[in-house]
Short mmCIF file of C-alpha atoms in Angstrom, two decimals:
data_model
loop_
_atom_site.label_atom_id
_atom_site.label_comp_id
_atom_site.label_asym_id
_atom_site.label_seq_id
_atom_site.Cartn_x
_atom_site.Cartn_y
_atom_site.Cartn_z
CA MET A 28 18.07 13.01 -21.12
CA THR A 29 17.80 16.61 -20.48
CA ALA A 30 19.25 18.25 -17.50
CA ALA A 31 17.03 18.46 -14.42
CA ALA A 32 16.28 21.73 -12.73
CA ARG A 33 17.64 22.35 -9.25
CA VAL A 34 14.98 21.49 -6.60
CA GLY A 35 14.06 23.87 -3.40
CA ALA A 36 13.86 23.31 0.08
CA GLY A 37 10.43 21.92 0.34
CA TRP A 38 11.60 18.88 -2.02
CA MET A 39 14.67 18.42 0.33
CA THR A 40 12.58 18.45 3.52
CA LEU A 41 9.95 15.85 2.33
CA PHE A 42 12.71 13.57 1.17
CA THR A 43 14.50 13.84 4.51
CA LEU A 44 11.63 13.23 6.25
CA ALA A 45 10.78 9.93 4.01
CA TRP A 46 14.24 8.58 4.68
CA LEU A 47 14.05 9.43 8.46
CA VAL A 48 10.97 7.22 9.00
CA ILE A 49 12.37 4.43 6.89
CA TRP A 50 15.45 4.03 8.69
CA THR A 51 13.59 4.73 12.00
CA ALA A 52 11.29 1.79 11.31
CA GLN A 53 14.30 -0.48 9.94
CA LEU A 54 17.19 0.23 12.36
CA THR A 55 15.22 0.62 15.67
CA PRO A 56 14.06 -3.15 15.73
CA VAL A 57 17.71 -4.27 14.46
CA GLN A 58 19.42 -2.24 17.33
CA LEU A 59 16.95 -2.72 20.13
CA LEU A 60 13.56 -4.57 19.77
CA LEU A 61 14.57 -7.49 17.99
CA PRO A 62 17.71 -8.44 20.12
CA LEU A 63 15.54 -8.05 23.21
CA GLN A 64 12.72 -10.44 21.66
CA LEU A 65 15.58 -12.89 20.73
CA ASP A 66 17.71 -12.43 23.85
CA THR A 67 18.54 -15.75 25.88
CA SER A 68 19.52 -16.23 29.45
CA GLU A 69 23.18 -15.56 30.54
CA ALA A 70 23.84 -19.15 30.67
CA ASP A 71 23.04 -19.61 26.87
CA TRP A 72 23.66 -16.16 25.58
CA ILE A 73 25.35 -17.04 22.27
CA ARG A 74 21.96 -18.78 21.17
CA GLY A 75 20.48 -15.39 21.36
CA VAL A 76 22.99 -13.82 19.41
CA VAL A 77 23.04 -16.29 16.80
CA SER A 78 19.27 -16.21 16.35
CA SER A 79 19.18 -12.30 16.14
CA GLY A 80 21.93 -12.76 13.25
CA LEU A 81 19.85 -15.49 11.44
CA VAL A 82 16.58 -13.14 11.81
CA LEU A 83 18.43 -10.28 10.34
CA GLY A 84 19.83 -12.28 7.66
CA VAL A 85 16.94 -13.90 6.24
CA GLY A 86 14.88 -10.67 6.47
CA GLY A 87 17.69 -8.70 4.78
CA LEU A 88 17.77 -11.52 1.64
CA ALA A 89 14.44 -11.04 1.09
CA GLY A 90 14.61 -7.34 0.86
CA ILE A 91 17.54 -7.69 -1.40
CA VAL A 92 15.33 -9.39 -3.85
CA ALA A 93 12.41 -7.03 -3.53
CA GLY A 94 14.29 -3.53 -3.73
CA PRO A 95 15.67 -4.05 -7.31
CA LEU A 96 12.76 -5.91 -8.58
CA ALA A 97 10.25 -3.21 -7.49
CA GLY A 98 12.66 -0.57 -9.03
CA ALA A 99 12.68 -2.33 -12.46
CA LEU A 100 9.08 -2.62 -12.42
CA SER A 101 8.85 1.11 -11.64
CA ASP A 102 11.06 1.81 -14.31
CA ARG A 103 8.75 0.17 -16.78
CA ALA A 104 5.73 2.00 -15.83
CA ARG A 105 3.28 2.37 -18.72
CA GLU A 106 3.61 5.87 -20.38
CA GLY A 107 1.65 8.72 -18.38
CA ARG A 108 1.50 6.78 -15.17
CA SER A 109 3.23 7.54 -12.08
CA ARG A 110 6.36 5.50 -11.67
CA ARG A 111 7.80 5.80 -8.02
CA ARG A 112 4.67 6.97 -6.14
CA PRO A 113 2.66 3.83 -6.20
CA TRP A 114 5.91 1.67 -5.05
CA ALA A 115 6.63 4.11 -2.32
CA LEU A 116 3.11 3.77 -0.72
CA VAL A 117 3.07 -0.13 -1.31
CA GLY A 118 6.39 -0.22 0.41
CA VAL A 119 5.48 1.84 3.46
CA TRP A 120 2.29 0.46 4.06
CA THR A 121 3.85 -3.16 3.70
CA ALA A 122 6.54 -2.42 6.12
CA ALA A 123 3.61 -0.91 8.87
CA GLY A 124 1.53 -3.83 8.66
CA PHE A 125 4.70 -6.40 9.26
CA LEU A 126 6.00 -4.32 12.02
CA VAL A 127 2.71 -4.51 13.82
CA LEU A 128 2.85 -8.29 13.26
CA THR A 129 6.63 -8.71 14.30
CA GLY A 130 5.66 -7.12 17.70
CA ILE A 131 2.83 -9.50 18.09
CA ALA A 132 4.95 -12.59 17.14
CA GLU A 133 6.65 -14.67 19.45
CA GLY A 134 9.60 -17.27 18.90
CA ALA A 135 12.63 -16.96 16.63
CA TRP A 136 10.79 -18.67 13.83
CA LEU A 137 7.62 -16.51 13.71
CA VAL A 138 9.70 -13.24 14.34
CA GLY A 139 11.70 -14.07 11.68
CA ALA A 140 9.04 -14.45 9.23
CA CYS A 141 7.36 -11.43 9.94
CA TRP A 142 10.73 -9.38 9.76
CA VAL A 143 11.09 -10.63 6.27
CA GLY A 144 7.74 -8.77 5.40
CA VAL A 145 9.21 -5.38 7.11
CA SER A 146 12.34 -5.95 4.96
CA ILE A 147 10.68 -6.27 1.54
CA GLY A 148 8.37 -3.13 2.43
CA VAL A 149 11.34 -0.92 3.52
CA SER A 150 13.35 -2.32 0.47
CA ILE A 151 10.37 -1.48 -1.82
CA ALA A 152 10.15 2.04 -0.43
CA SER A 153 13.70 2.58 -0.45
CA ALA A 154 13.96 1.72 -4.13
CA ALA A 155 11.17 4.34 -4.95
CA PHE A 156 12.67 7.34 -3.09
CA THR A 157 16.16 6.51 -3.91
CA ALA A 158 15.27 6.92 -7.77
CA LEU A 159 14.22 10.25 -7.11
CA ILE A 160 17.52 11.49 -6.70
CA ALA A 161 18.65 10.35 -10.13
CA ASP A 162 15.23 11.24 -11.75
CA GLN A 163 14.87 14.64 -10.63
CA LEU A 164 18.19 16.45 -9.09
CA PRO A 165 21.26 17.80 -11.17
CA VAL A 166 24.21 16.29 -10.33
CA SER A 167 25.20 19.50 -8.33
CA GLN A 168 22.72 18.63 -5.91
CA ARG A 169 23.07 14.59 -5.55
CA GLY A 170 25.48 15.01 -2.66
CA THR A 171 23.24 17.26 -0.78
CA ALA A 172 20.28 14.74 -1.06
CA SER A 173 22.42 11.63 -0.35
CA SER A 174 23.68 13.42 2.72
CA ALA A 175 19.98 13.28 3.74
CA VAL A 176 19.79 9.82 3.15
CA GLY A 177 22.90 9.16 5.23
CA SER A 178 22.32 11.50 8.12
CA SER A 179 18.70 10.36 8.41
CA GLN A 180 19.83 6.95 8.95
CA ALA A 181 21.56 8.04 12.11
CA VAL A 182 19.13 10.41 13.43
CA GLY A 183 16.46 7.53 12.79
CA ILE A 184 18.29 5.26 15.22
CA VAL A 185 18.19 7.62 18.03
CA LEU A 186 14.88 8.75 17.27
CA GLY A 187 13.35 5.25 17.26
CA VAL A 188 15.78 3.89 20.40
CA GLY A 189 15.50 7.28 22.07
CA LEU A 190 11.59 6.97 22.02
CA VAL A 191 11.31 3.56 23.26
CA VAL A 192 13.76 3.87 26.05
CA LEU A 193 12.80 7.30 27.29
CA LEU A 194 8.86 6.38 27.01
CA GLY A 195 9.63 3.11 28.82
CA LEU A 196 7.84 1.32 25.86
CA GLY A 197 7.65 -2.46 25.82
CA VAL A 198 8.61 -4.50 22.62
CA LEU A 199 4.90 -4.54 21.18
CA ALA A 200 4.41 -0.90 22.09
CA GLY A 201 7.76 0.10 20.15
CA TYR A 202 6.64 -1.97 16.94
CA LEU A 203 3.18 -0.03 17.12
CA LEU A 204 5.11 3.34 17.39
CA LEU A 205 7.19 2.46 14.33
CA ALA A 206 4.17 1.30 12.25
CA ALA A 207 2.43 4.38 12.99
CA LEU A 208 5.62 6.68 12.00
CA ILE A 209 6.07 5.06 8.88
CA ALA A 210 2.52 4.64 7.58
CA ALA A 211 1.68 8.29 8.26
CA VAL A 212 4.81 10.17 7.48
CA GLY A 213 5.97 8.00 4.63
CA THR A 214 2.43 8.16 3.03
CA ALA A 215 2.60 12.02 3.22
CA ALA A 216 5.99 12.18 1.77
CA ALA A 217 4.85 9.96 -1.05
CA LEU A 218 2.26 11.76 -2.11
CA LEU A 219 3.50 15.22 -1.70
CA LEU A 220 6.75 14.61 -3.52
CA PRO A 221 6.50 15.23 -7.12
CA ASP A 222 6.53 12.17 -9.65
CA PRO A 223 6.09 13.21 -13.12
CA PRO A 224 4.32 10.59 -15.29
CA ALA A 225 6.26 8.31 -17.44
CA ALA A 226 7.14 9.55 -21.07
CA ALA A 227 8.06 7.24 -23.58
CA SER A 228 11.79 8.38 -23.54
CA ASP A 229 12.06 6.89 -19.79
CA GLN A 230 11.30 3.45 -21.19
CA PRO A 231 14.17 1.09 -21.20
CA PRO A 232 14.88 -0.37 -24.64
CA ARG A 233 13.36 -3.67 -25.40
CA GLY A 234 15.75 -6.47 -25.52
CA ARG A 235 18.17 -5.07 -23.11
CA ALA A 236 19.89 -7.68 -21.07
CA ARG A 237 18.81 -7.98 -17.64
CA LEU A 238 21.39 -6.29 -15.18
CA ALA A 239 23.27 -5.08 -17.84
CA SER A 240 24.48 -2.34 -15.38
CA LEU A 241 26.78 -5.09 -13.70
CA ARG A 242 28.83 -5.42 -16.55
CA ASP A 243 29.97 -1.80 -16.48
CA ARG A 244 33.31 -1.89 -14.91
CA ASP A 245 33.30 1.38 -12.81
CA PHE A 246 29.98 0.40 -11.47
CA ALA A 247 30.68 -3.17 -10.80
CA TRP A 248 33.70 -2.20 -8.51
CA MET A 249 31.87 0.50 -6.81
CA LEU A 250 29.01 -1.75 -5.95
CA SER A 251 31.74 -4.46 -4.83
CA GLY A 252 33.21 -2.10 -2.33
CA ARG A 253 30.10 -0.65 -1.12
CA LEU A 254 28.87 -4.19 -0.29
CA VAL A 255 32.37 -4.94 1.60
CA ALA A 256 32.35 -1.84 3.44
CA ASN A 257 28.67 -2.19 4.52
CA ILE A 258 29.52 -5.69 5.89
CA GLY A 259 32.39 -3.79 8.00
CA ASN A 260 30.04 -1.36 9.21
CA ALA A 261 27.43 -3.87 10.35
CA LEU A 262 30.01 -5.92 11.97
CA GLY A 263 30.82 -3.05 13.99
CA THR A 264 27.46 -1.73 15.04
CA ALA A 265 24.69 -4.57 14.73
CA LEU A 266 25.81 -6.56 17.86
CA PHE A 267 26.37 -3.37 20.28
CA LEU A 268 23.61 -4.38 22.62
CA PHE A 269 25.12 -7.68 22.82
CA PHE A 270 28.63 -6.61 23.26
CA LEU A 271 27.46 -4.35 26.31
CA LEU A 272 25.36 -7.14 28.02
CA HIS A 273 28.00 -10.23 27.30
CA GLY A 274 31.04 -8.42 26.47
CA LEU A 275 31.23 -5.83 28.90
CA GLY A 276 28.91 -7.47 31.62
CA GLN A 277 26.69 -4.69 32.01
CA PRO A 278 23.12 -5.43 33.59
CA ARG A 279 20.19 -5.17 31.11
CA ALA A 280 19.01 -1.54 32.14
CA ALA A 281 22.44 0.09 31.91
CA ALA A 282 23.14 -1.67 28.74
CA GLN A 283 19.98 -0.19 27.20
CA ASP A 284 20.75 3.24 28.32
CA ASN A 285 24.37 2.91 27.44
CA LEU A 286 23.18 1.71 23.81
CA LEU A 287 21.15 5.01 23.52
CA LEU A 288 24.38 6.99 24.39
CA LEU A 289 26.56 5.37 21.95
CA ILE A 290 23.64 5.67 19.16
CA VAL A 291 23.65 9.52 20.23
CA VAL A 292 27.52 9.95 19.79
CA TYR A 293 27.27 7.60 16.34
CA THR A 294 24.63 10.08 15.36
CA VAL A 295 26.11 13.19 16.02
CA PHE A 296 29.33 12.37 14.02
CA VAL A 297 27.14 10.79 10.94
CA VAL A 298 25.20 13.63 10.58
CA CYS A 299 28.27 15.99 11.00
CA ALA A 300 30.09 13.84 8.25
CA SER A 301 27.13 13.25 6.11
CA VAL A 302 26.33 17.06 5.63
CA VAL A 303 29.83 18.54 5.49
CA LEU A 304 31.21 15.80 3.12
CA GLY A 305 28.30 15.74 1.11
CA ILE A 306 28.44 19.41 0.01
CA ILE A 307 32.25 19.05 -0.27
CA SER A 308 31.66 16.23 -2.79
CA ASP A 309 29.16 18.48 -4.45
CA ARG A 310 31.69 21.42 -4.92
CA THR A 311 34.83 19.27 -5.75
CA GLY A 312 33.60 16.18 -7.42
CA ASN A 313 35.94 14.13 -5.83
CA ARG A 314 33.60 11.28 -4.86
CA ARG A 315 35.72 8.60 -4.95
CA GLY A 316 38.68 9.98 -3.09
CA LEU A 317 36.19 10.94 -0.20
CA THR A 318 34.41 7.56 -0.09
CA VAL A 319 37.71 5.59 0.00
CA ALA A 320 39.10 7.93 3.10
CA ALA A 321 36.13 7.43 4.75
CA THR A 322 36.51 3.59 4.88
CA VAL A 323 39.84 4.19 6.56
CA VAL A 324 38.14 5.89 9.34
CA GLN A 325 35.39 3.48 9.65
CA ALA A 326 38.29 0.79 10.08
CA ALA A 327 39.92 2.77 12.74
CA SER A 328 36.83 2.16 14.89
CA GLY A 329 37.32 -1.51 15.06
CA VAL A 330 41.01 -1.39 15.80
CA ALA A 331 40.15 1.11 18.82
CA ILE A 332 37.76 -1.54 20.58
CA VAL A 333 40.04 -4.41 19.74
CA ALA A 334 43.08 -2.44 21.54
CA VAL A 335 41.02 -1.16 24.67
CA PRO A 336 37.85 -3.21 24.92
CA THR A 337 36.12 -0.59 27.60
CA PHE A 338 32.81 1.34 27.44
CA GLU A 339 34.82 4.40 27.19
CA MET A 340 36.94 3.38 24.15
CA THR A 341 33.33 2.01 22.61
CA LEU A 342 32.43 5.68 22.85
CA VAL A 343 35.54 6.78 21.01
CA ALA A 344 34.95 4.05 18.60
CA ALA A 345 31.30 5.06 17.81
CA ALA A 346 32.35 8.43 17.03
CA LEU A 347 34.84 7.26 14.72
CA MET A 348 32.30 4.73 12.92
CA GLY A 349 30.02 7.72 12.79
CA VAL A 350 32.58 9.96 10.96
CA GLY A 351 33.67 7.17 8.45
CA TYR A 352 30.47 5.63 7.67
CA GLY A 353 28.48 9.11 7.65
CA ALA A 354 30.74 10.17 4.88
CA PHE A 355 30.91 6.78 3.19
CA SER A 356 27.16 6.29 3.11
CA THR A 357 26.72 9.78 1.90
CA VAL A 358 29.38 10.37 -0.70
CA GLY A 359 29.44 6.90 -1.86
CA LEU A 360 25.74 6.99 -2.77
CA ALA A 361 26.53 10.33 -4.75
CA PHE A 362 29.40 8.51 -6.28
CA ALA A 363 26.88 5.57 -7.19
CA THR A 364 24.25 7.96 -9.10
CA ASP A 365 27.31 9.64 -11.02
CA LEU A 366 28.25 5.94 -12.29
CA LEU A 367 24.61 4.92 -13.36
CA PRO A 368 25.02 3.15 -16.84
CA ASP A 369 21.57 3.42 -17.91
CA GLY A 370 19.66 6.57 -17.95
CA GLN A 371 16.15 4.57 -18.38
CA ASP A 372 17.05 2.04 -15.55
CA HIS A 373 17.74 4.43 -12.64
CA ALA A 374 15.16 2.94 -10.03
CA ARG A 375 16.32 -0.73 -11.05
CA ASP A 376 20.05 0.26 -10.67
CA LEU A 377 19.71 2.37 -7.50
CA GLY A 378 17.69 -0.82 -5.94
CA ILE A 379 20.71 -2.65 -6.63
CA VAL A 380 22.81 -0.01 -4.93
CA ASN A 381 20.60 -0.23 -1.99
CA ALA A 382 20.60 -3.96 -2.11
CA THR A 383 24.34 -4.10 -1.62
CA ALA A 384 24.02 -1.83 1.60
CA ALA A 385 21.16 -4.17 2.61
CA LEU A 386 23.07 -7.22 1.96
CA GLY A 387 26.19 -5.96 4.03
CA GLN A 388 23.60 -5.64 6.90
CA VAL A 389 22.49 -9.17 6.23
CA ILE A 390 25.97 -10.74 6.04
CA GLY A 391 27.33 -8.64 9.01
CA PRO A 392 25.00 -9.78 11.80
CA VAL A 393 25.29 -13.49 10.54
CA LEU A 394 29.04 -13.38 10.24
CA GLY A 395 29.13 -11.53 13.63
CA ALA A 396 27.26 -14.20 15.13
CA GLY A 397 29.36 -16.95 13.95
CA LEU A 398 32.74 -15.01 15.05
CA VAL A 399 31.22 -14.67 18.50
CA ALA A 400 30.39 -18.33 18.61
CA LEU A 401 33.87 -19.38 17.01
CA VAL A 402 36.04 -17.52 19.91
CA GLY A 403 33.27 -17.01 22.75
CA GLY A 404 33.76 -13.16 22.49
CA PHE A 405 33.68 -9.97 20.40
CA TRP A 406 37.18 -9.15 19.61
CA LEU A 407 37.34 -11.05 16.38
CA VAL A 408 34.19 -9.45 15.39
CA PHE A 409 35.86 -5.96 15.62
CA ALA A 410 38.93 -6.93 13.89
CA ALA A 411 37.23 -8.19 11.06
CA ALA A 412 34.99 -4.96 10.93
CA ALA A 413 38.50 -3.05 10.44
CA VAL A 414 39.72 -5.28 7.72
CA LEU A 415 36.53 -5.54 5.83
CA SER A 416 36.12 -1.68 5.90
CA LEU A 417 39.79 -1.26 4.27
CA VAL A 418 39.02 -3.78 1.58
CA GLY A 419 35.87 -2.03 0.62
CA GLY A 420 37.66 1.21 0.17
CA LEU A 421 40.63 -0.59 -1.88
CA MET A 422 37.84 -2.10 -4.18
CA THR A 423 36.08 1.42 -4.54
CA ALA A 424 39.38 2.79 -5.34
CA VAL A 425 39.42 0.67 -8.49
CA ALA A 426 36.47 2.42 -9.85
CA ARG A 427 37.22 5.46 -12.00
CA GLN A 428 35.96 8.85 -11.07
CA PRO A 429 33.89 10.55 -14.22
CA ALA A 430 35.63 13.25 -15.69
CA PRO A 431 34.63 16.90 -14.40
CA GLY A 432 31.84 18.56 -16.41
CA ALA A 433 31.27 15.08 -18.13
CA ALA A 434 27.42 14.73 -18.98
CA PRO A 435 25.19 12.61 -16.41
CA ARG A 436 25.53 9.08 -17.19
#
């Protein structure tokens, strides 16, 4: 493969906007709208936690299948046809349509069914946009682009939750707003970002084993560490609203306001860590070391809440989680692009990388709900978040960093 030319600010801006609306549409329901839809009375609050965890789990599993599949199909586009744009458009439109249906739905079963559609759409769009990093960027810009993905995740939560809370929107109005955002901005980004037609050299060789990349030692260890660390992150963040309501005993209105405050703190540190560490990783090339260090900081957030379960300490923990996850998501994604085994299967393999992150967000809420039900509280959730973050870091450390100056894989 020929070396990619550096892209300019316009490309980065469109790419960032695409990820901003993807994260906003996906994570605002996870953090706020779905818990509000599925919350139950104080006397039976654990059932609401479990229902929320199951809905997120089932939806996430569907997305995990859809992302790599869409990526593999886009890798195999016929010569002369666009590879990523059609799938990006299908993804954002699917997500927008099912967001509307989720807002209308009532009852855990129907909400869960509609959320499956949202998850599939988001995963398809994510696979298409993530592939652009490996398709079009040189190694020296992959950390910067990955920081756009990581920082947009945190900003997207603030944007979505902030708009819903500050505008006083109900659940349905919140979903309608999210659908409009991803449909409009996602479509514009998909149409305006370049997508060169597929060439004959882009086609994966016939007869290559499916998911052959999983046989690559370093790629497999990186994926495993990414999965486990993402489970740790999901345990530490997905149940925040329930923790405020039932762990700290806050009234619903106060809990929603404090959730927004926690998300703002988390976002500030995610963005700062993403931008700074993304640039440092581009300049030093030491992506593995930075990724492992990030998991240690992420683990410290869980320890803080277990040691001192107060709202003030939860704010400190949100800052630590922001630093750790911001650095981990950004540098870890850039590390993944460095380890891609097959040049003709970028979208498929990056779809698998995204799937490990999504699977972590699936397992985290389900596991967290089970741990809450087991002990009747939240301390075990945050303890498990710390342990899994550290284990994810150790697994990542086993993957070998490509030698400086080595040709892109």
